[in-house]
JSON list of C-alpha atoms in Angstrom, two decimals:
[
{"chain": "O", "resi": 1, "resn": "UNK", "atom": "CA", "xyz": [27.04, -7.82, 5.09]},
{"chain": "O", "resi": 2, "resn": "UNK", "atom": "CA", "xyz": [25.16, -5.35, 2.39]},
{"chain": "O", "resi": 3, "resn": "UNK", "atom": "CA", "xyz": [21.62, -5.94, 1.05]},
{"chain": "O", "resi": 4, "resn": "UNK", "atom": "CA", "xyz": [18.74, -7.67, 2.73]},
{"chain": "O", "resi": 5, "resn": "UNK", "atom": "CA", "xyz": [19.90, -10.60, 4.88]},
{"chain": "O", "resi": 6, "resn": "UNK", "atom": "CA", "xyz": [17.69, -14.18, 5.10]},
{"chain": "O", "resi": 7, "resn": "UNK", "atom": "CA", "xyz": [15.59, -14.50, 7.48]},
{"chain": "O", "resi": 8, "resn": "UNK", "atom": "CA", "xyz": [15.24, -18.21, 9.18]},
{"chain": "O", "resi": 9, "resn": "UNK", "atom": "CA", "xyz": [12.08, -20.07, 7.55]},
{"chain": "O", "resi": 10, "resn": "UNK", "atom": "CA", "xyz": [9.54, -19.87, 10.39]},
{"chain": "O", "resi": 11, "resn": "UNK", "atom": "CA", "xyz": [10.20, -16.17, 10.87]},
{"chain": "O", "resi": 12, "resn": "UNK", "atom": "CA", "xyz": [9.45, -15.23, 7.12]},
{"chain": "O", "resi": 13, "resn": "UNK", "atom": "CA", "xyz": [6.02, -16.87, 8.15]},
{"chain": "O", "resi": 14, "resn": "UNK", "atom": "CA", "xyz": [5.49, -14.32, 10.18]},
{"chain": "O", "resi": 15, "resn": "UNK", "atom": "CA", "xyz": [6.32, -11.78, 8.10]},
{"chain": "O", "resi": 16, "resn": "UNK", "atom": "CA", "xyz": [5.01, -12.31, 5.07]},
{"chain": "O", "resi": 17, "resn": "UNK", "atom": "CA", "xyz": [1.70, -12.48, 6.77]},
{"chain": "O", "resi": 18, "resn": "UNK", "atom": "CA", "xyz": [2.31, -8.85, 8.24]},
{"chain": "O", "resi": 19, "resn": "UNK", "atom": "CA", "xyz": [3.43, -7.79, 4.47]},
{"chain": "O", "resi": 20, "resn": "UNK", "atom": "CA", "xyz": [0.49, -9.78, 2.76]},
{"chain": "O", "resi": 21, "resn": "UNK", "atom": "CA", "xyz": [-1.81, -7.77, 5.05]},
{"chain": "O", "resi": 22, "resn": "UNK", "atom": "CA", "xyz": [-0.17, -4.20, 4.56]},
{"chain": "O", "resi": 23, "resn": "UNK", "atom": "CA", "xyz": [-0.44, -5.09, 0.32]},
{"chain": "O", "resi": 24, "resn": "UNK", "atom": "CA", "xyz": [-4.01, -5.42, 0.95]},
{"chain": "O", "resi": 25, "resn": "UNK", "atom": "CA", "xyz": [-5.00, -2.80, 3.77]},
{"chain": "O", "resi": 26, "resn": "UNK", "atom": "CA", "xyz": [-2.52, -0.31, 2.39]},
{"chain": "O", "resi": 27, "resn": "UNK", "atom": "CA", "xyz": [-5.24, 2.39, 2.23]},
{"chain": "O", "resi": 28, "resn": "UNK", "atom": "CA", "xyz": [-5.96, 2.04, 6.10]},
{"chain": "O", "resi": 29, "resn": "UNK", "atom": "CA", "xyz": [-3.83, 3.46, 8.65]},
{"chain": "O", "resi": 30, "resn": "UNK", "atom": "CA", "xyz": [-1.03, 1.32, 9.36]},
{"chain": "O", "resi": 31, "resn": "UNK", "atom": "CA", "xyz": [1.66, 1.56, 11.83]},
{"chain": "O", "resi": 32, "resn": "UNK", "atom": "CA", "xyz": [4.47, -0.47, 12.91]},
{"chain": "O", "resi": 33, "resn": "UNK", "atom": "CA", "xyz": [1.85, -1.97, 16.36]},
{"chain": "O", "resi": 34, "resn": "UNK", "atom": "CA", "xyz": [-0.81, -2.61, 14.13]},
{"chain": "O", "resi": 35, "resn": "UNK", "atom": "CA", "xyz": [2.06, -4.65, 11.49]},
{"chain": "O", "resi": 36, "resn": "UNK", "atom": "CA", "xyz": [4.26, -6.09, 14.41]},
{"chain": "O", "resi": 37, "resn": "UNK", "atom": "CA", "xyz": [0.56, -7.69, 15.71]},
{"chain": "O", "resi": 38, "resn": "UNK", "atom": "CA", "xyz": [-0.21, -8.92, 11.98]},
{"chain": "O", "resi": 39, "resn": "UNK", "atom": "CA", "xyz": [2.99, -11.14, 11.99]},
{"chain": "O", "resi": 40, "resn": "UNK", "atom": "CA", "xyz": [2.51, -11.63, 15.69]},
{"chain": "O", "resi": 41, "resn": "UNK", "atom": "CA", "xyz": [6.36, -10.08, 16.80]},
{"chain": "O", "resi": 42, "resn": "UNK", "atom": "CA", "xyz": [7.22, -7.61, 19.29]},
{"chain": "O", "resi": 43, "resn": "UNK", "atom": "CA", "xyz": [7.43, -4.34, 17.09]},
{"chain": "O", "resi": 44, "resn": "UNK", "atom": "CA", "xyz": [10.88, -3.83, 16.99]},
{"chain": "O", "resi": 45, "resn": "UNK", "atom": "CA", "xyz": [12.05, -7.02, 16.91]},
{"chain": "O", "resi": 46, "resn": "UNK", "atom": "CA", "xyz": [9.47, -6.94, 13.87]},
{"chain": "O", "resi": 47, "resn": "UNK", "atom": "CA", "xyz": [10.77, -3.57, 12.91]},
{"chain": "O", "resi": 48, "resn": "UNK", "atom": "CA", "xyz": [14.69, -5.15, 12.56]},
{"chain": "O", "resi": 49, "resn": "UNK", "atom": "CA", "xyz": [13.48, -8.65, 10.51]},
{"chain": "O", "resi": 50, "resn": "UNK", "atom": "CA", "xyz": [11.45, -7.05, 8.67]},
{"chain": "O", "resi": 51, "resn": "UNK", "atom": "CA", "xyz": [14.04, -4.48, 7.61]},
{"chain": "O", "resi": 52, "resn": "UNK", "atom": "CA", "xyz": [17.02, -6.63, 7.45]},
{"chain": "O", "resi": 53, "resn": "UNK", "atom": "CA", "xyz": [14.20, -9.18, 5.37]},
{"chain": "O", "resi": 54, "resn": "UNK", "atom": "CA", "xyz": [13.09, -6.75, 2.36]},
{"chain": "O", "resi": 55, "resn": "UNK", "atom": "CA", "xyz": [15.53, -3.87, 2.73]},
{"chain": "O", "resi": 56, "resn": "UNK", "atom": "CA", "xyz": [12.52, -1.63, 3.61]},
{"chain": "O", "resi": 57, "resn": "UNK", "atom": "CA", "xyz": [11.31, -0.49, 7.16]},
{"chain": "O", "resi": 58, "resn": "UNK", "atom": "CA", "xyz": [7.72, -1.75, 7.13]},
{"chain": "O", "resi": 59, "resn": "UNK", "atom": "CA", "xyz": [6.54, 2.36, 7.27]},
{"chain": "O", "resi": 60, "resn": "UNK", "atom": "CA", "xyz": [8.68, 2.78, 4.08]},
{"chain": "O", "resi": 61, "resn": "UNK", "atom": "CA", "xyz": [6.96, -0.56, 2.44]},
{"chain": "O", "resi": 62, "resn": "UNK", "atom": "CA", "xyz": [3.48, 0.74, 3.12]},
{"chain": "O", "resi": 63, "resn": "UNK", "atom": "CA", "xyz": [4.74, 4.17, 1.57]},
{"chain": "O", "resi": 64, "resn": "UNK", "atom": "CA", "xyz": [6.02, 2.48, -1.54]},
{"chain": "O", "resi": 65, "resn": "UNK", "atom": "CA", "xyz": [3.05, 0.28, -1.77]},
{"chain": "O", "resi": 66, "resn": "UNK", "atom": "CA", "xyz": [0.61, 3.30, -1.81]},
{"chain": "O", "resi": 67, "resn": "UNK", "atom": "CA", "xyz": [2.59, 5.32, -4.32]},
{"chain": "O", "resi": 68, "resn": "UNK", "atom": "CA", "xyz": [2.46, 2.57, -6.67]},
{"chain": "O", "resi": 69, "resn": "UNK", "atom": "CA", "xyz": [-1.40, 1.91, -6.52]},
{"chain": "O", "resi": 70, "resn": "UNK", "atom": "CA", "xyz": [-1.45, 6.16, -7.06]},
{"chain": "O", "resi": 71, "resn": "UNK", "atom": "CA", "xyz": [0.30, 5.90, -10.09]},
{"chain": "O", "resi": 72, "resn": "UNK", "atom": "CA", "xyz": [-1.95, 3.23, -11.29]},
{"chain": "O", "resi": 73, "resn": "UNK", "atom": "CA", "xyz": [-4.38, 5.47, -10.68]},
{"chain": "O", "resi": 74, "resn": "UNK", "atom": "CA", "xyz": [-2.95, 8.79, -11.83]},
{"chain": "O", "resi": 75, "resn": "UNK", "atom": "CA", "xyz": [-2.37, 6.87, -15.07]},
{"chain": "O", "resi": 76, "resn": "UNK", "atom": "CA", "xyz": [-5.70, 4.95, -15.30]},
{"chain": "O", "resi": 77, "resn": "UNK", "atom": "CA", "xyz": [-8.85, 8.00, -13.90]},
{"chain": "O", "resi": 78, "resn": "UNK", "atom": "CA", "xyz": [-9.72, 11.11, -14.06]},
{"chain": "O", "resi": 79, "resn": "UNK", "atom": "CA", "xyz": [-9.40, 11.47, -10.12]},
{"chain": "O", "resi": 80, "resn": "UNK", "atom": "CA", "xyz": [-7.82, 14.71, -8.93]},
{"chain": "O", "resi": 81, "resn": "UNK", "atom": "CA", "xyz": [-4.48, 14.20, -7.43]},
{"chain": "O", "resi": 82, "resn": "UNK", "atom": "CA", "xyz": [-5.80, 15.01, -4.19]},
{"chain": "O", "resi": 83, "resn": "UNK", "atom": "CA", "xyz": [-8.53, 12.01, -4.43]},
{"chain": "O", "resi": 84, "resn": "UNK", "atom": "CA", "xyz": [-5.64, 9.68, -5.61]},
{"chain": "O", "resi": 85, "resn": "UNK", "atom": "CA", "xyz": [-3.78, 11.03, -1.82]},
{"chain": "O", "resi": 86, "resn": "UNK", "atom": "CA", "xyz": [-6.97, 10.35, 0.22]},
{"chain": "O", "resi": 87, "resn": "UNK", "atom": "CA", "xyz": [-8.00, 6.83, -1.89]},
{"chain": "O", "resi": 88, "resn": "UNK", "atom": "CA", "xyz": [-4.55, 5.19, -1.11]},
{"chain": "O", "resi": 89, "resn": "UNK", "atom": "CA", "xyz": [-4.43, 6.46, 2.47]},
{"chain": "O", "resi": 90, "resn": "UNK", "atom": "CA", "xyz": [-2.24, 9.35, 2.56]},
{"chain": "O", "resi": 91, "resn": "UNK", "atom": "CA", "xyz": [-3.17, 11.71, 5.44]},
{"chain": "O", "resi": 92, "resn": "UNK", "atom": "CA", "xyz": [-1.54, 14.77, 3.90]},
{"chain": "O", "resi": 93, "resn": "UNK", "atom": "CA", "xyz": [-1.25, 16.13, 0.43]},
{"chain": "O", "resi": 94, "resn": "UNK", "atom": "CA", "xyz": [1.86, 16.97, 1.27]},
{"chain": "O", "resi": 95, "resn": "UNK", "atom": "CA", "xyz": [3.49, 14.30, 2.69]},
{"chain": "O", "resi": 96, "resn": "UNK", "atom": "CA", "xyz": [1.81, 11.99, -0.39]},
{"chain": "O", "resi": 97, "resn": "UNK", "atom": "CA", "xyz": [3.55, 14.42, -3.38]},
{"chain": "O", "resi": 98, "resn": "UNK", "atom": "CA", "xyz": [6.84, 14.64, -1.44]},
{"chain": "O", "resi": 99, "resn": "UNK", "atom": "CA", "xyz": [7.27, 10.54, -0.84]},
{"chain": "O", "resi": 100, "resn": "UNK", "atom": "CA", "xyz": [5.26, 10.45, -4.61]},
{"chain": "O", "resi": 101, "resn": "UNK", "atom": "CA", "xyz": [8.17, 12.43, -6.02]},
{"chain": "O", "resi": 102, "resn": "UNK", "atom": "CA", "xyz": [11.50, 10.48, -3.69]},
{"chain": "O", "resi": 103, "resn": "UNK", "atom": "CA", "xyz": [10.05, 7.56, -5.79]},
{"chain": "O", "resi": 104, "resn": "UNK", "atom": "CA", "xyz": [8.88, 8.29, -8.49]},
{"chain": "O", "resi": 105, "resn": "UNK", "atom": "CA", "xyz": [11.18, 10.63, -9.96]},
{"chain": "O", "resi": 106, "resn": "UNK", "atom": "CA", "xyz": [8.56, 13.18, -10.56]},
{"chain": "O", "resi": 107, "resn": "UNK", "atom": "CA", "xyz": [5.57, 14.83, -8.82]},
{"chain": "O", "resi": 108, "resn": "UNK", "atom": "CA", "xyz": [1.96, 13.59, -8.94]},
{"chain": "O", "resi": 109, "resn": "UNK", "atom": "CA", "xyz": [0.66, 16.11, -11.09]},
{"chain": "O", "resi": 110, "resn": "UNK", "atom": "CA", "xyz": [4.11, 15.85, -13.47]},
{"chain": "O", "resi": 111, "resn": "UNK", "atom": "CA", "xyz": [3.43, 12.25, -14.11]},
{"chain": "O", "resi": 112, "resn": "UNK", "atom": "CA", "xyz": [-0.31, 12.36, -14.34]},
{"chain": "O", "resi": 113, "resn": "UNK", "atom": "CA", "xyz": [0.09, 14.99, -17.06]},
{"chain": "O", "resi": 114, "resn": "UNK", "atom": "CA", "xyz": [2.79, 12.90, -18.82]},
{"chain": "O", "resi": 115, "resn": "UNK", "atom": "CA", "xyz": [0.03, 10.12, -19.15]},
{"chain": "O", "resi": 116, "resn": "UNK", "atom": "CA", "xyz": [-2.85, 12.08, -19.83]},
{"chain": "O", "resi": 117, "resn": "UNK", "atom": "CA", "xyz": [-1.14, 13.56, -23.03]},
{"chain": "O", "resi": 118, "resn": "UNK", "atom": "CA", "xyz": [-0.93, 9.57, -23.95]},
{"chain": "O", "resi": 119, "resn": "UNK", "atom": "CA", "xyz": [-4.69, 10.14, -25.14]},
{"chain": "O", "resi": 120, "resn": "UNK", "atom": "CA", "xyz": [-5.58, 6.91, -23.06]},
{"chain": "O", "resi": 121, "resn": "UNK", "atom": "CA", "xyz": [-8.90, 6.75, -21.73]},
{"chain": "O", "resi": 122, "resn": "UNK", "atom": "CA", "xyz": [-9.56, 7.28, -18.45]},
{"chain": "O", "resi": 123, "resn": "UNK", "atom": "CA", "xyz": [-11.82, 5.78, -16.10]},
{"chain": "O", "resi": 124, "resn": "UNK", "atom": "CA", "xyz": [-14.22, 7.62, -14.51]},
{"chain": "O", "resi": 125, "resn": "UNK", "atom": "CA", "xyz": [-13.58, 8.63, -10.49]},
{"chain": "O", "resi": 126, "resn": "UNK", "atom": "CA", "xyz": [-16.73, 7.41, -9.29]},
{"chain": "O", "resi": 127, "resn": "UNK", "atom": "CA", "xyz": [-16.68, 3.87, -10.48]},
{"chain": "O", "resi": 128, "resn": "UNK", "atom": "CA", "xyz": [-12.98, 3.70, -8.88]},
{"chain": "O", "resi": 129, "resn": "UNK", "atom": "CA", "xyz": [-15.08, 4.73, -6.07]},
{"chain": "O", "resi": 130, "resn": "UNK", "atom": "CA", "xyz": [-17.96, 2.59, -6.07]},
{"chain": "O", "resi": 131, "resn": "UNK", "atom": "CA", "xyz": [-15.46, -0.68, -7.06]},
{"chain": "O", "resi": 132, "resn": "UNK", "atom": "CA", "xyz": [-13.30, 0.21, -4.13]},
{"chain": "O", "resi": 133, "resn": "UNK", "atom": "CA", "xyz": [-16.54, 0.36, -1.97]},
{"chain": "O", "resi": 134, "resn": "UNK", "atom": "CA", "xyz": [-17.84, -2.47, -3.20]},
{"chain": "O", "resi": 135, "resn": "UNK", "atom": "CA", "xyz": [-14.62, -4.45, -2.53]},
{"chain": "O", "resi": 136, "resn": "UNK", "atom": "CA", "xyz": [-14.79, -3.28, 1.09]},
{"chain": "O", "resi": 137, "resn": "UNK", "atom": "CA", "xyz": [-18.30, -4.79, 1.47]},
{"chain": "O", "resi": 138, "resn": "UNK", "atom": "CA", "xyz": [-17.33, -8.21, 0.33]},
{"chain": "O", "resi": 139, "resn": "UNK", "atom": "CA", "xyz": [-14.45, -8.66, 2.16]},
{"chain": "O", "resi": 140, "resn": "UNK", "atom": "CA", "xyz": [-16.03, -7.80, 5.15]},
{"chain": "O", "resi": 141, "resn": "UNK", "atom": "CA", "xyz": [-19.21, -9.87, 4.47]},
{"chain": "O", "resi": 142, "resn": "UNK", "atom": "CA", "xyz": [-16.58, -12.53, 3.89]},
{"chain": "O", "resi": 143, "resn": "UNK", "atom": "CA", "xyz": [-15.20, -12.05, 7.32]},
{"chain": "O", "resi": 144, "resn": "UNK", "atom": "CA", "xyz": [-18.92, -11.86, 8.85]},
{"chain": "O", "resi": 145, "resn": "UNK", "atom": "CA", "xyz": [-19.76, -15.23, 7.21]},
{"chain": "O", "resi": 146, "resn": "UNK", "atom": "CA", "xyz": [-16.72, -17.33, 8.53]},
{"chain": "O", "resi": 147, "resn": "UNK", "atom": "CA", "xyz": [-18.04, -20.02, 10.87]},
{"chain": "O", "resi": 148, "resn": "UNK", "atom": "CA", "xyz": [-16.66, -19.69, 14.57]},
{"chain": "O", "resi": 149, "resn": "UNK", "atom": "CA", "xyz": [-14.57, -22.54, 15.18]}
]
């Protein structure tokens, strides 16, 4: 069978909640343990349905998911491409404008050029900064004010 298969109903419970939580942590470090516990699978049982689910290995989603919120920032700041790595949780430079480029088509610095010549404005790096901080704070005051059940 080629492309993605279905997943029964309960199990795409599971993993939706693991990919919900990598779209919103995708600047943390996340590996397939820290994913597999998320949906609450063994991790390569986790690592197969989620694969066979969304035609991505969950370390490829994350990858794809952080090169997209680059290029909205690439397109949208005046952060260095090296900030952009760092901000959506790329280790390595390296790594970042090699899987940047397998997707994109292009490398970071090619396609932030590209936009810059545009003439959009940009928004400055250290409100990106201070948002992202900010967002960080509230959801984790949000955890700290959840009543114990």
């Amino acid at each position: 069978m080629n492309g993605p298969r279905r997943a029964p109903g309960d199990l795409l419970v599971h993993l939706r909640r693991a990919r919900d939580h990598a779209d919103r942590h995708y600047r943390e470090p996340l590996d397939l343990d820290a994913l597999a516990a998320v949906a609450g699978l063994s991790k390569y049982y986790f690592q197969r349905m989620f694969t066979a689910t969304y035609g991505l290995s969950p370390a490829a989603y994350v990858s794809q998911r952080r090169v997209e919120r680059a290029q909205d920032l690439l397109r949208a700041t005046n952060l260095t491409v090296t900030e952009v790595c760092t901000a959506v949780g790329f280790a390595s430079l390296g790594s970042f404008s090699s899987r940047f480029r397998e997707i994109v088509g292009e490398s970071p610095s090619e396609f932030q050029r590209r936009w810059a010549a545009t003439g959009a404005p940009h928004i400055p790096g250290c409100f990106v900064f201070m948002w992202g901080l900010a967002e960080k704070r509230a959801s984790e005051e949000k955890r700290e004010e959840k009543p114990s059940s």
